[in-house]
Amino acid sequence: MFEFIVSGIQAWNQVGLFAGAVIFLGIGGLLLGNSLYWRVHAIRATGTIIGVLKQDAAFFPVYRYQLPDGQFHEAKSDTGSGTISGKETGRVVSLMISAHNPAEAREAGFYLFDFIGVIFILPGIWLGYTALTAFPITRMTWVMAIVFLIHVAERLRGVFVPKGRRVSVAEWKQQRGIGAGATIDLSKVVQVESLRLAPEPAQTAQFANSKLVIPVLACFAVLLLAAGAYESFFVFQLESNGMRAPGEVVRLVESDSGGSGGYTYYPVVRFHTADNRTVEFKDSIGSNPPTRRPGDAATVLYLPAMPFKAMIDRGFLNFVIPALLLLGSGFLVWLLCYVIRFRKRAAAPGFAVASGAV
């Protein structure tokens, strides 16, 4: 009975990891697929910003562009933000025009969705890998998967709109101004220059104007960049000059995860080098639940001159940690640039924030 309960808990955890992987991979795949669709099917044109449309707390640039037939059209960006930086009237930009809606556009150098998509895909790959390697797929896994699907279906049942209240696809497009005949109400378009006196959120101003923001962000960005570069160089050295050998997990090392009271488990692997030396090392990647258990076989990647510099070979997943470190550094650099731009705008005459003039 005890083994039955334990196997049920393990199967439920495995199904949860699979579900998390599907969610992350699905969101990341949709974002990257959407970006790819725009780049493949969009109409290319050069446009000029004529103003912005304000929807809730976001500003959406409105462009005027000319097609090869000589006619001018207006299009609204499919992406808005709470800042007016970069939306100056008269700014010339390269556009991608929606092939199905000439009133919808996106700037050609816009890679935010690609960045976010990669951020979602990487943990999705990790969750899927953990679900496949941490637990065996048994009959209990399929039982728990069915239970999980029933539970999700029950939760989602109340989300769907009752049949009598559903609108047709044509009505839905008309409500949102989507389609070949969609137009933009130019009377609602305003120039950002007239918004210069609009108050910025006090929290944003307080954050951006703090004396410690720039040095702290720069410091962490450099640290992440250095760590990412070191990890990338280390993995590259192993991939290019290292050797592979069969190994075995001999034990797990527990490490306190912090204030949460949980533990992270790191596998200790033993292997034999080409010159028949026995080497043990603790892998740098740990998890909870553990992805490896004592007695599991593991392929080891090591440097012949320094066999203690080794790692478990996970194929293309060897580069996940360097990639995450470099992506984190890139995000901090972007945030640093945003703060610098905010301060430059704050120094311009006539700029004010909610808590007072800067």
Coordinates of C-alpha atoms in Angstrom, one line a residue:
M1 CA 0.0 0.0 0.0
F2 CA 2.8 2.4 0.9
E3 CA 4.6 1.7 -2.5
F4 CA 1.2 2.4 -4.2
I5 CA 0.9 5.8 -2.5
V6 CA 4.5 6.7 -3.2
S7 CA 4.2 5.7 -6.9
G8 CA 1.0 7.7 -7.1
I9 CA 2.7 10.8 -5.7
Q10 CA 5.7 10.4 -8.0
A11 CA 3.4 10.0 -11.0
W12 CA 1.4 13.1 -10.1
N13 CA 4.7 15.1 -9.8
Q14 CA 5.7 13.7 -13.2
V15 CA 2.4 14.7 -14.8
G16 CA 2.8 18.2 -13.2
L17 CA 6.2 18.6 -14.7
F18 CA 4.9 17.5 -18.1
A19 CA 2.0 20.0 -17.8
G20 CA 4.4 22.7 -17.0
A21 CA 6.6 21.8 -19.9
V22 CA 3.6 21.9 -22.3
I23 CA 2.5 25.3 -21.0
F24 CA 6.0 26.9 -21.2
L25 CA 6.7 25.3 -24.6
G26 CA 3.3 26.2 -25.9
I27 CA 3.6 29.9 -24.9
G28 CA 7.1 30.1 -26.2
G29 CA 6.2 28.3 -29.4
L30 CA 3.3 30.6 -30.0
L31 CA 5.4 33.7 -29.5
L32 CA 8.2 32.5 -31.7
G33 CA 5.7 31.2 -34.3
N34 CA 3.9 34.6 -34.4
S35 CA 7.2 36.4 -34.9
L36 CA 8.2 34.0 -37.7
Y37 CA 4.8 34.4 -39.3
W38 CA 5.2 38.2 -39.3
R39 CA 8.6 38.0 -40.8
V40 CA 7.6 35.6 -43.6
H41 CA 4.2 37.0 -44.6
A42 CA 4.3 40.7 -43.7
I43 CA 4.4 43.4 -46.3
R44 CA 7.6 45.5 -46.0
A45 CA 7.3 49.3 -46.1
T46 CA 8.8 52.5 -44.6
G47 CA 6.5 54.5 -42.4
T48 CA 6.4 57.7 -40.4
I49 CA 5.0 58.0 -36.9
I50 CA 2.1 60.4 -37.0
G51 CA 1.0 60.0 -33.3
V52 CA -0.2 57.5 -30.7
L53 CA -3.4 55.9 -29.6
K54 CA -3.9 55.6 -25.9
Q55 CA -5.6 52.5 -24.7
D56 CA -5.9 52.2 -20.9
A57 CA -2.3 52.9 -19.7
A58 CA -0.5 52.0 -22.9
F59 CA 0.5 54.1 -25.9
F60 CA 0.3 52.5 -29.4
P61 CA 2.2 54.2 -32.2
V62 CA 0.3 55.0 -35.4
Y63 CA 2.2 55.0 -38.7
R64 CA 1.5 56.4 -42.1
Y65 CA 3.1 54.4 -44.9
Q66 CA 3.1 54.2 -48.7
L67 CA 2.7 51.1 -50.7
P68 CA 4.2 50.5 -54.2
D69 CA 0.8 51.5 -55.7
G70 CA 1.5 55.0 -54.5
Q71 CA -1.4 55.1 -52.0
F72 CA -0.9 56.1 -48.3
H73 CA -2.3 54.1 -45.5
E74 CA -2.4 54.3 -41.7
A75 CA -1.6 51.4 -39.4
K76 CA -1.5 51.0 -35.6
S77 CA 1.2 49.1 -33.9
D78 CA 0.1 45.7 -32.5
T79 CA 2.3 46.4 -29.4
G80 CA 2.0 49.3 -27.0
S81 CA 3.9 50.4 -23.9
G82 CA 3.4 52.7 -20.9
T83 CA 6.3 55.0 -22.1
I84 CA 6.3 57.5 -24.9
S85 CA 10.0 57.1 -25.6
G86 CA 10.7 56.2 -29.2
K87 CA 7.2 57.3 -30.3
E88 CA 8.2 60.8 -31.4
T89 CA 6.1 62.3 -34.2
G90 CA 7.9 62.2 -37.6
R91 CA 10.2 59.4 -36.7
V92 CA 10.9 57.2 -39.7
V93 CA 10.8 53.4 -39.1
S94 CA 10.9 50.2 -41.2
L95 CA 7.6 48.4 -40.9
M96 CA 6.1 45.0 -41.3
I97 CA 2.4 45.4 -42.4
S98 CA 0.0 42.6 -41.6
A99 CA -0.9 40.7 -44.7
H100 CA -4.5 40.3 -43.6
N101 CA -5.0 43.7 -41.9
P102 CA -3.4 46.8 -43.5
A103 CA -4.3 48.8 -40.4
E104 CA -2.0 46.7 -38.2
A105 CA 1.8 46.9 -38.3
R106 CA 5.0 46.1 -36.3
E107 CA 8.4 47.7 -36.5
A108 CA 10.9 45.5 -38.4
G109 CA 13.6 45.5 -35.7
F110 CA 11.2 44.4 -32.9
Y111 CA 12.6 41.3 -31.2
L112 CA 10.9 41.4 -27.8
F113 CA 8.5 38.5 -28.6
D114 CA 11.4 36.4 -29.8
F115 CA 13.3 37.1 -26.5
I116 CA 10.3 36.3 -24.4
G117 CA 9.6 33.2 -26.5
V118 CA 13.1 31.9 -25.8
I119 CA 12.7 32.7 -22.1
F120 CA 9.6 30.5 -22.0
I121 CA 11.0 27.6 -24.1
L122 CA 14.2 27.1 -22.1
P123 CA 12.4 26.2 -18.8
G124 CA 9.9 24.2 -20.9
I125 CA 12.7 22.0 -22.2
W126 CA 14.1 21.7 -18.7
L127 CA 10.8 20.6 -17.2
G128 CA 10.2 18.1 -20.0
Y129 CA 13.7 16.7 -19.6
T130 CA 13.2 16.4 -15.8
A131 CA 9.9 14.7 -16.2
L132 CA 11.4 12.1 -18.6
T133 CA 14.6 11.4 -16.5
A134 CA 13.5 11.9 -12.9
F135 CA 10.7 9.3 -13.0
P136 CA 10.0 6.2 -15.0
I137 CA 6.8 6.3 -17.2
T138 CA 4.5 3.6 -15.7
R139 CA 0.8 2.8 -15.7
M140 CA 0.4 5.1 -12.8
T141 CA 1.7 7.9 -14.9
W142 CA -1.1 7.4 -17.4
V143 CA -3.7 7.1 -14.6
M144 CA -2.6 10.4 -13.1
A145 CA -2.5 12.0 -16.5
I146 CA -6.2 11.1 -17.0
V147 CA -7.0 12.4 -13.5
F148 CA -5.1 15.6 -14.2
L149 CA -7.0 16.2 -17.6
I150 CA -10.3 15.6 -15.9
H151 CA -9.4 18.1 -13.2
V152 CA -8.3 20.7 -15.7
A153 CA -11.4 20.2 -17.8
E154 CA -13.6 20.7 -14.7
R155 CA -11.7 23.9 -13.9
L156 CA -12.0 25.3 -17.4
R157 CA -15.7 24.4 -17.9
G158 CA -16.9 27.7 -16.3
V159 CA -14.5 29.7 -18.4
F160 CA -16.1 29.1 -21.8
V161 CA -18.8 31.5 -22.9
P162 CA -22.3 30.0 -23.0
K163 CA -23.4 29.2 -26.5
G164 CA -26.2 31.8 -26.5
R165 CA -23.6 34.6 -25.8
R166 CA -21.0 33.6 -28.4
V167 CA -20.4 36.0 -31.2
S168 CA -19.5 35.1 -34.8
V169 CA -16.0 35.4 -36.2
A170 CA -17.2 38.3 -38.3
E171 CA -18.7 40.2 -35.3
W172 CA -15.6 39.5 -33.3
K173 CA -13.4 41.0 -36.0
Q174 CA -15.7 44.0 -36.4
Q175 CA -15.6 44.7 -32.6
R176 CA -11.8 44.7 -32.7
G177 CA -11.3 46.5 -36.0
I178 CA -9.6 43.5 -37.6
G179 CA -9.8 42.8 -41.3
A180 CA -9.2 44.2 -44.8
G181 CA -11.7 47.0 -44.2
A182 CA -10.4 48.0 -40.8
T183 CA -9.6 51.7 -40.4
I184 CA -8.1 53.9 -37.7
D185 CA -10.0 56.8 -36.1
L186 CA -7.5 59.5 -36.7
S187 CA -9.5 61.9 -34.5
K188 CA -8.2 59.9 -31.5
V189 CA -4.6 60.0 -32.6
V190 CA -2.5 62.5 -30.6
Q191 CA 1.1 63.6 -30.9
V192 CA 3.4 62.5 -28.1
E193 CA 4.8 66.1 -27.9
S194 CA 1.5 67.1 -26.5
L195 CA 1.9 64.5 -23.7
R196 CA 5.2 65.7 -22.4
L197 CA 3.5 67.2 -19.4
A198 CA 1.6 64.0 -18.7
P199 CA 2.6 62.6 -15.3
E200 CA 4.9 59.6 -15.2
P201 CA 4.1 56.9 -12.6
A202 CA 5.7 57.9 -9.3
Q203 CA 7.1 54.4 -8.8
T204 CA 8.9 54.5 -12.2
A205 CA 10.4 57.9 -11.5
Q206 CA 11.5 56.9 -8.0
F207 CA 13.1 53.8 -9.4
A208 CA 14.8 55.4 -12.4
N209 CA 16.1 58.4 -10.4
S210 CA 17.6 56.4 -7.6
K211 CA 21.4 57.0 -7.4
L212 CA 22.1 53.3 -6.9
V213 CA 20.1 52.0 -9.9
I214 CA 22.6 52.5 -12.7
P215 CA 25.7 51.2 -10.8
V216 CA 23.8 48.2 -9.3
L217 CA 22.3 47.3 -12.7
A218 CA 25.7 47.7 -14.4
C219 CA 27.4 45.6 -11.7
F220 CA 24.9 42.7 -11.9
A221 CA 24.9 42.9 -15.7
V222 CA 28.7 42.6 -15.8
L223 CA 28.6 39.7 -13.2
L224 CA 26.0 37.8 -15.2
L225 CA 27.9 38.4 -18.5
A226 CA 31.2 37.2 -16.9
A227 CA 29.5 34.1 -15.5
G228 CA 27.8 33.4 -18.8
A229 CA 31.0 33.9 -20.7
Y230 CA 32.9 31.6 -18.3
E231 CA 30.3 28.9 -18.4
S232 CA 30.1 29.2 -22.2
F233 CA 33.9 28.9 -22.5
F234 CA 34.0 25.9 -20.1
V235 CA 31.2 24.0 -22.0
F236 CA 32.9 24.9 -25.4
Q237 CA 36.2 23.6 -24.1
L238 CA 34.5 20.3 -23.0
E239 CA 32.6 20.0 -26.3
S240 CA 35.7 20.7 -28.5
N241 CA 38.6 19.1 -26.5
G242 CA 36.9 16.9 -24.0
M243 CA 36.3 13.1 -23.9
R244 CA 33.2 11.1 -23.0
A245 CA 33.2 8.2 -20.7
P246 CA 30.5 6.0 -19.0
G247 CA 29.9 6.9 -15.4
E248 CA 27.6 6.0 -12.5
V249 CA 25.9 8.1 -9.9
V250 CA 27.2 6.9 -6.6
R251 CA 25.3 9.2 -4.2
L252 CA 23.4 12.5 -3.9
V253 CA 24.6 15.6 -2.1
E254 CA 21.9 17.7 -0.3
S255 CA 22.1 21.4 -0.4
D256 CA 19.8 23.7 1.6
S257 CA 17.7 25.8 -0.9
G258 CA 17.4 28.7 1.5
G259 CA 14.6 30.0 3.6
S260 CA 12.0 27.8 1.9
G261 CA 13.3 24.9 3.9
G262 CA 13.7 22.7 0.8
Y263 CA 16.8 20.9 -0.5
T264 CA 18.5 20.7 -3.8
Y265 CA 20.0 17.3 -4.7
Y266 CA 23.3 17.2 -6.7
P267 CA 24.5 13.9 -8.2
V268 CA 28.0 12.7 -7.4
V269 CA 29.3 10.7 -10.4
R270 CA 32.2 8.2 -10.6
F271 CA 33.9 7.4 -13.8
H272 CA 37.2 6.0 -15.2
T273 CA 39.4 8.1 -17.5
A274 CA 41.2 6.8 -20.6
D275 CA 44.3 6.1 -18.5
N276 CA 42.2 4.1 -16.0
R277 CA 42.1 6.7 -13.2
T278 CA 39.0 6.7 -11.0
V279 CA 37.5 10.2 -10.6
E280 CA 34.5 11.4 -8.6
F281 CA 32.9 14.8 -9.1
K282 CA 29.7 16.6 -8.0
D283 CA 27.7 17.8 -11.0
S284 CA 26.9 21.5 -11.0
I285 CA 23.2 21.1 -11.8
G286 CA 20.9 20.0 -8.9
S287 CA 17.1 19.7 -8.7
N288 CA 14.3 18.7 -6.4
P289 CA 13.1 16.0 -7.0
P290 CA 16.5 14.7 -8.1
T291 CA 16.8 13.9 -11.7
R292 CA 19.5 11.2 -11.0
R293 CA 19.6 8.5 -8.4
P294 CA 22.4 6.3 -7.0
G295 CA 23.1 3.5 -9.5
D296 CA 21.9 5.5 -12.6
A297 CA 24.2 5.4 -15.5
A298 CA 25.5 8.8 -16.8
T299 CA 27.7 9.8 -19.7
V300 CA 30.5 12.0 -18.5
L301 CA 32.2 14.8 -20.4
Y302 CA 35.7 15.7 -19.1
L303 CA 39.0 17.3 -20.0
P304 CA 41.8 14.7 -20.1
A305 CA 44.3 17.1 -18.6
M306 CA 41.9 18.0 -15.8
P307 CA 39.5 15.1 -15.3
F308 CA 38.0 16.6 -12.2
K309 CA 36.7 19.4 -14.5
A310 CA 33.8 17.2 -15.6
M311 CA 30.1 17.4 -16.1
I312 CA 27.2 15.0 -17.0
D313 CA 26.7 15.2 -20.7
R314 CA 23.2 16.4 -21.5
G315 CA 23.6 17.0 -25.2
F316 CA 22.4 20.4 -26.3
L317 CA 21.1 21.1 -22.8
N318 CA 24.7 21.6 -21.8
F319 CA 24.3 25.2 -23.0
V320 CA 21.1 25.9 -21.0
I321 CA 22.8 27.5 -18.0
P322 CA 25.2 29.7 -20.1
A323 CA 22.2 30.8 -22.2
L324 CA 20.2 31.7 -19.2
L325 CA 23.1 33.7 -17.7
L326 CA 23.6 35.6 -21.0
L327 CA 19.9 36.3 -21.4
G328 CA 19.7 37.6 -17.9
S329 CA 22.7 39.9 -18.6
G330 CA 21.0 41.1 -21.8
F331 CA 17.8 41.9 -19.9
L332 CA 19.7 43.9 -17.3
V333 CA 21.5 45.8 -20.1
W334 CA 18.1 46.6 -21.7
L335 CA 16.8 47.8 -18.3
L336 CA 19.9 49.9 -17.9
C337 CA 19.4 51.5 -21.3
Y338 CA 15.7 52.2 -20.3
V339 CA 16.8 54.0 -17.1
I340 CA 19.4 56.1 -19.0
R341 CA 16.8 57.1 -21.6
F342 CA 14.3 58.0 -18.8
R343 CA 16.8 60.3 -17.1
K344 CA 17.6 62.0 -20.4
R345 CA 13.8 62.6 -21.0
A346 CA 13.5 63.7 -17.4
A347 CA 16.2 66.3 -17.9
A348 CA 14.3 67.8 -20.9
P349 CA 12.4 71.1 -20.2
G350 CA 8.8 70.6 -19.4
F351 CA 9.0 67.0 -18.2
A352 CA 7.2 66.2 -14.9
V353 CA 6.5 63.2 -12.8
A354 CA 3.7 62.4 -10.4
S355 CA 5.8 63.2 -7.4
G356 CA 7.0 66.5 -8.7
A357 CA 9.3 67.9 -11.4
V358 CA 12.5 66.1 -12.0

